[in-house]
Amino acid sequence: MKVFKHSLLLMLPLTLIFFSCEREPSVNVDQDTVYGEYRLVYEANEDKTYARATFRFGSATGTILELSEPAEITYDGDAMPWKPILAYYEQDFAGQIASGTFSYTDLDQNTFENNVSLASEIGLPASLAEISQGSAFTLVWEGGPILGGEIITVTINGINEGDAQIFIEADPGATSIVLPKDKLGELGIGTARVFIERRANAEVQQGTSRGGAIWSRYNVGPINVEIVE
C-alpha cells in the first residue's frame, strides 16, 4: 500500500504551483501591490504547529515574492525563515499553539499585523473501523459543529494507486459528513488511511490595498480503516 501524509496529499496541487510559478524579490514590485497570506496549521499526529506566510504580487494567484532586505516577516516577534523549496516563510513549534501574531514590514517601512487563531479541535471517532462500499456512510466527527467560514475535509487514501477520495462539508451547524456511495465505490477493498481537517478562513486585519487572507487548519490522521464490500 502506498503511504501519503495528509498534508502532502492535500498540498500537492499547491506544491506544483510553487514549482511552476516564477518567483521574484519583493524589491521589484510596488510595495502596495503585495498580497499576504498567513496560516496556522496544527498536525495532531505530529503534535506540532506550523506558522506560515506567503507573499504574492497583486493577488492570491500572483507571482510569489521573496522579501528583500530589510523587509521582514515575524511570528510573535521571531523572524520566520524562508523555505526556498516550498516558497513560503515558516516557523514550527512543539505542541498546539492556539493563536499568534504575524507582523510584516515592507520596504517602505509600513508594518501590517494580523492575529491568527487556530481552527477548533476535530477528530475521527474511535469506533471508526470499517466503511462499506455498498451504501453511503455518515461520518460523525469528534468536535463542535461547523461555524461560518469553516470547512471540514475528509480524505480517504485507498489501497490502490490513484484511488484517493476527498469529501467536503461546509454547511454551518453540521456535525457530520455523508460519504456518498459512488465515491466510496472508487476505493479499493482493503486497508485505507483516513484523515480529517477543519479549516477556518478569515480576512486580513491589516494589509496593503491588494488585501490578503488568513486561514488555519487542525489536521488529524491518518488512522487505518478497512474498506469492505
Coordinates of C-alpha atoms in Angstrom, one line a residue:
M1 CA 0.0 0.0 0.0
K2 CA 1.3 3.4 -0.8
V3 CA 1.8 5.9 2.0
F4 CA 0.9 9.5 1.9
K5 CA 0.9 12.1 4.7
H6 CA -2.4 14.1 4.8
S7 CA -0.7 17.4 4.4
L8 CA 1.3 16.2 1.4
L9 CA -1.7 14.8 -0.3
L10 CA -3.8 17.9 0.1
M11 CA -0.9 20.3 -0.7
L12 CA 0.3 18.6 -3.8
P13 CA -1.5 20.9 -6.2
L14 CA -0.1 23.9 -4.3
T15 CA 3.4 22.4 -4.4
L16 CA 3.1 22.0 -8.2
I17 CA 2.1 25.7 -8.4
F18 CA 5.1 26.7 -6.3
F19 CA 7.5 24.9 -8.6
S20 CA 5.9 26.2 -11.8
C21 CA 5.5 29.8 -10.8
E22 CA 8.1 32.4 -11.3
R23 CA 9.5 34.0 -8.1
E24 CA 10.8 37.5 -7.7
P25 CA 12.4 39.6 -5.0
S26 CA 9.9 42.0 -3.4
V27 CA 12.1 44.9 -4.3
N28 CA 11.0 44.6 -7.9
V29 CA 7.3 45.5 -7.1
D30 CA 5.3 48.4 -5.8
Q31 CA 5.1 47.6 -2.0
D32 CA 1.4 48.4 -2.1
T33 CA 0.8 45.5 -4.5
V34 CA 2.0 42.8 -2.1
Y35 CA -0.7 40.3 -1.2
G36 CA -0.1 38.5 2.1
E37 CA -1.4 35.1 3.2
Y38 CA -1.0 34.0 6.8
R39 CA -1.6 30.4 8.0
L40 CA -1.5 28.5 11.3
V41 CA -1.6 24.7 10.9
Y42 CA -1.7 22.1 13.7
E43 CA -0.7 18.5 12.8
A44 CA -2.2 16.4 15.6
N45 CA -0.3 13.2 14.8
E46 CA 3.0 15.1 15.0
D47 CA 1.8 17.4 17.8
K48 CA 3.4 20.3 16.0
T49 CA 2.1 23.7 15.0
Y50 CA 3.3 25.5 11.8
A51 CA 3.1 29.2 11.3
R52 CA 3.4 30.0 7.5
A53 CA 3.3 33.2 5.4
T54 CA 3.3 33.6 1.6
F55 CA 3.6 36.8 -0.3
R56 CA 2.5 37.3 -3.9
F57 CA 2.3 40.1 -6.4
G58 CA -1.1 41.6 -6.8
S59 CA -3.4 38.8 -5.7
A60 CA -3.7 35.2 -4.4
T61 CA -2.6 33.8 -7.8
G62 CA 0.2 36.3 -8.5
T63 CA 3.9 35.8 -8.7
I64 CA 5.4 34.5 -5.4
L65 CA 7.7 37.1 -3.8
E66 CA 10.7 36.5 -1.6
L67 CA 11.1 39.5 0.8
S68 CA 14.1 41.7 0.0
E69 CA 16.0 43.1 3.0
P70 CA 15.2 45.0 5.2
A71 CA 11.6 43.8 4.7
E72 CA 10.7 41.0 7.1
I73 CA 8.0 38.8 8.5
T74 CA 7.9 37.7 12.1
Y75 CA 5.6 35.5 14.2
D76 CA 5.1 36.5 17.8
G77 CA 8.3 38.6 17.4
D78 CA 10.5 35.8 16.0
A79 CA 11.8 36.1 12.4
M80 CA 10.4 33.5 10.1
P81 CA 12.9 31.6 7.9
W82 CA 12.3 31.4 4.1
K83 CA 11.8 27.9 2.8
P84 CA 13.0 28.1 -0.8
I85 CA 11.7 24.7 -2.0
L86 CA 8.1 25.4 -0.8
A87 CA 8.4 29.2 -1.4
Y88 CA 7.0 30.4 1.9
Y89 CA 8.1 31.5 5.3
E90 CA 7.7 29.0 8.1
Q91 CA 8.2 28.7 11.9
D92 CA 7.4 25.5 13.7
F93 CA 6.6 24.8 17.3
A94 CA 6.2 21.8 19.6
G95 CA 2.6 21.2 20.7
Q96 CA -0.6 23.1 19.9
I97 CA -0.4 26.9 19.5
A98 CA -3.8 28.4 19.9
S99 CA -3.0 31.8 18.4
G100 CA -0.3 34.3 17.4
T101 CA 0.5 37.5 15.5
F102 CA 2.2 37.8 12.1
S103 CA 4.0 41.1 11.6
Y104 CA 5.1 42.0 8.1
T105 CA 7.2 45.1 7.5
D106 CA 7.7 46.1 3.8
L107 CA 10.4 48.1 2.1
D108 CA 8.5 51.4 2.7
Q109 CA 8.6 50.7 6.4
N110 CA 4.9 50.0 6.6
T111 CA 4.0 47.4 9.2
F112 CA 1.0 45.1 9.0
E113 CA -0.1 43.0 12.0
N114 CA -2.5 40.1 11.7
N115 CA -3.7 37.9 14.5
V116 CA -4.5 34.2 13.7
S117 CA -6.4 31.8 15.9
L118 CA -6.1 28.0 15.3
A119 CA -9.2 26.2 13.9
S120 CA -11.2 24.4 16.6
E121 CA -10.3 20.8 17.5
I122 CA -11.6 18.0 15.5
G123 CA -11.1 14.2 15.5
L124 CA -12.1 10.9 14.0
P125 CA -14.4 8.7 16.1
A126 CA -12.5 5.9 17.9
S127 CA -15.2 3.5 16.7
L128 CA -14.4 4.0 13.0
A129 CA -13.0 0.7 12.0
E130 CA -14.6 -0.1 8.6
I131 CA -16.6 1.5 5.8
S132 CA -18.7 -0.4 3.3
Q133 CA -18.7 0.4 -0.4
G134 CA -22.3 -0.9 -0.5
S135 CA -24.0 2.3 0.8
A136 CA -23.4 5.9 1.7
F137 CA -21.7 6.3 5.1
T138 CA -22.3 9.1 7.6
L139 CA -19.2 10.1 9.5
V140 CA -19.9 12.0 12.7
W141 CA -16.7 13.7 13.8
E142 CA -15.5 14.5 17.3
G143 CA -15.7 18.2 18.0
G144 CA -18.0 21.1 17.6
P145 CA -20.3 21.9 14.6
I146 CA -19.1 23.9 11.6
L147 CA -19.0 27.6 12.2
G148 CA -19.2 30.3 9.5
G149 CA -16.1 30.4 7.4
E150 CA -15.1 26.8 8.3
I151 CA -14.7 23.8 6.0
I152 CA -14.4 20.1 7.1
T153 CA -12.5 17.8 4.7
V154 CA -12.2 14.1 5.0
T155 CA -9.6 12.3 2.8
I156 CA -9.6 8.5 2.3
N157 CA -6.4 7.2 0.7
G158 CA -7.3 3.7 -0.5
I159 CA -5.1 0.6 -1.1
N160 CA -4.9 1.1 -4.9
E161 CA -2.8 3.6 -6.7
G162 CA -4.7 6.8 -7.5
D163 CA -7.9 5.9 -5.7
A164 CA -7.8 8.7 -3.0
Q165 CA -11.2 10.3 -2.4
I166 CA -11.9 13.8 -0.9
F167 CA -15.2 14.7 0.8
I168 CA -16.1 18.2 1.9
E169 CA -18.7 19.7 4.2
A170 CA -19.2 23.4 4.7
D171 CA -22.8 23.9 6.0
P172 CA -22.8 25.9 9.2
G173 CA -24.1 23.8 12.1
A174 CA -23.2 20.5 10.5
T175 CA -21.8 17.8 12.8
S176 CA -21.3 15.1 10.3
I177 CA -20.4 14.4 6.7
V178 CA -22.0 12.0 4.3
L179 CA -19.6 9.9 2.2
P180 CA -21.6 9.0 -1.0
K181 CA -21.7 5.5 -2.3
D182 CA -20.4 6.4 -5.8
K183 CA -17.2 7.8 -4.4
L184 CA -16.7 5.0 -1.8
G185 CA -17.0 2.6 -4.7
E186 CA -13.9 4.1 -6.2
L187 CA -11.8 2.9 -3.2
G188 CA -10.0 -0.5 -3.3
I189 CA -11.0 -3.2 -0.9
G190 CA -8.6 -3.4 1.9
T191 CA -6.9 -1.1 4.5
A192 CA -7.3 2.6 3.8
R193 CA -5.9 5.6 5.5
V194 CA -8.3 8.3 6.7
F195 CA -7.6 11.9 7.5
I196 CA -9.8 14.8 8.7
E197 CA -9.2 18.5 8.6
R198 CA -11.0 21.6 10.0
R199 CA -10.1 24.8 8.1
A200 CA -11.1 28.3 9.2
N201 CA -10.9 31.2 6.8
A202 CA -10.8 35.0 7.6
E203 CA -9.9 38.3 6.1
V204 CA -6.7 40.1 6.9
Q205 CA -7.0 42.7 9.7
Q206 CA -4.2 44.8 8.2
G207 CA -2.8 44.7 4.6
T208 CA -1.9 46.6 1.5
S209 CA -4.6 47.8 -1.0
R210 CA -4.4 44.3 -2.5
G211 CA -5.5 42.7 0.7
G212 CA -4.7 39.2 1.8
A213 CA -6.1 36.1 3.5
I214 CA -5.9 34.3 6.9
W215 CA -6.6 30.7 7.4
S216 CA -5.9 28.0 9.9
R217 CA -6.1 24.2 9.9
Y218 CA -6.5 21.5 12.5
N219 CA -5.3 18.2 10.9
V220 CA -5.9 14.7 12.3
G221 CA -4.8 11.3 10.8
P222 CA -4.1 9.0 9.4
I223 CA -6.0 6.2 11.0
N224 CA -6.4 2.8 9.3
V225 CA -9.9 1.8 8.3
E226 CA -11.0 -1.3 6.4
I227 CA -12.9 -0.7 3.1
V228 CA -15.3 -3.7 2.7
E229 CA -17.8 -4.6 0.1

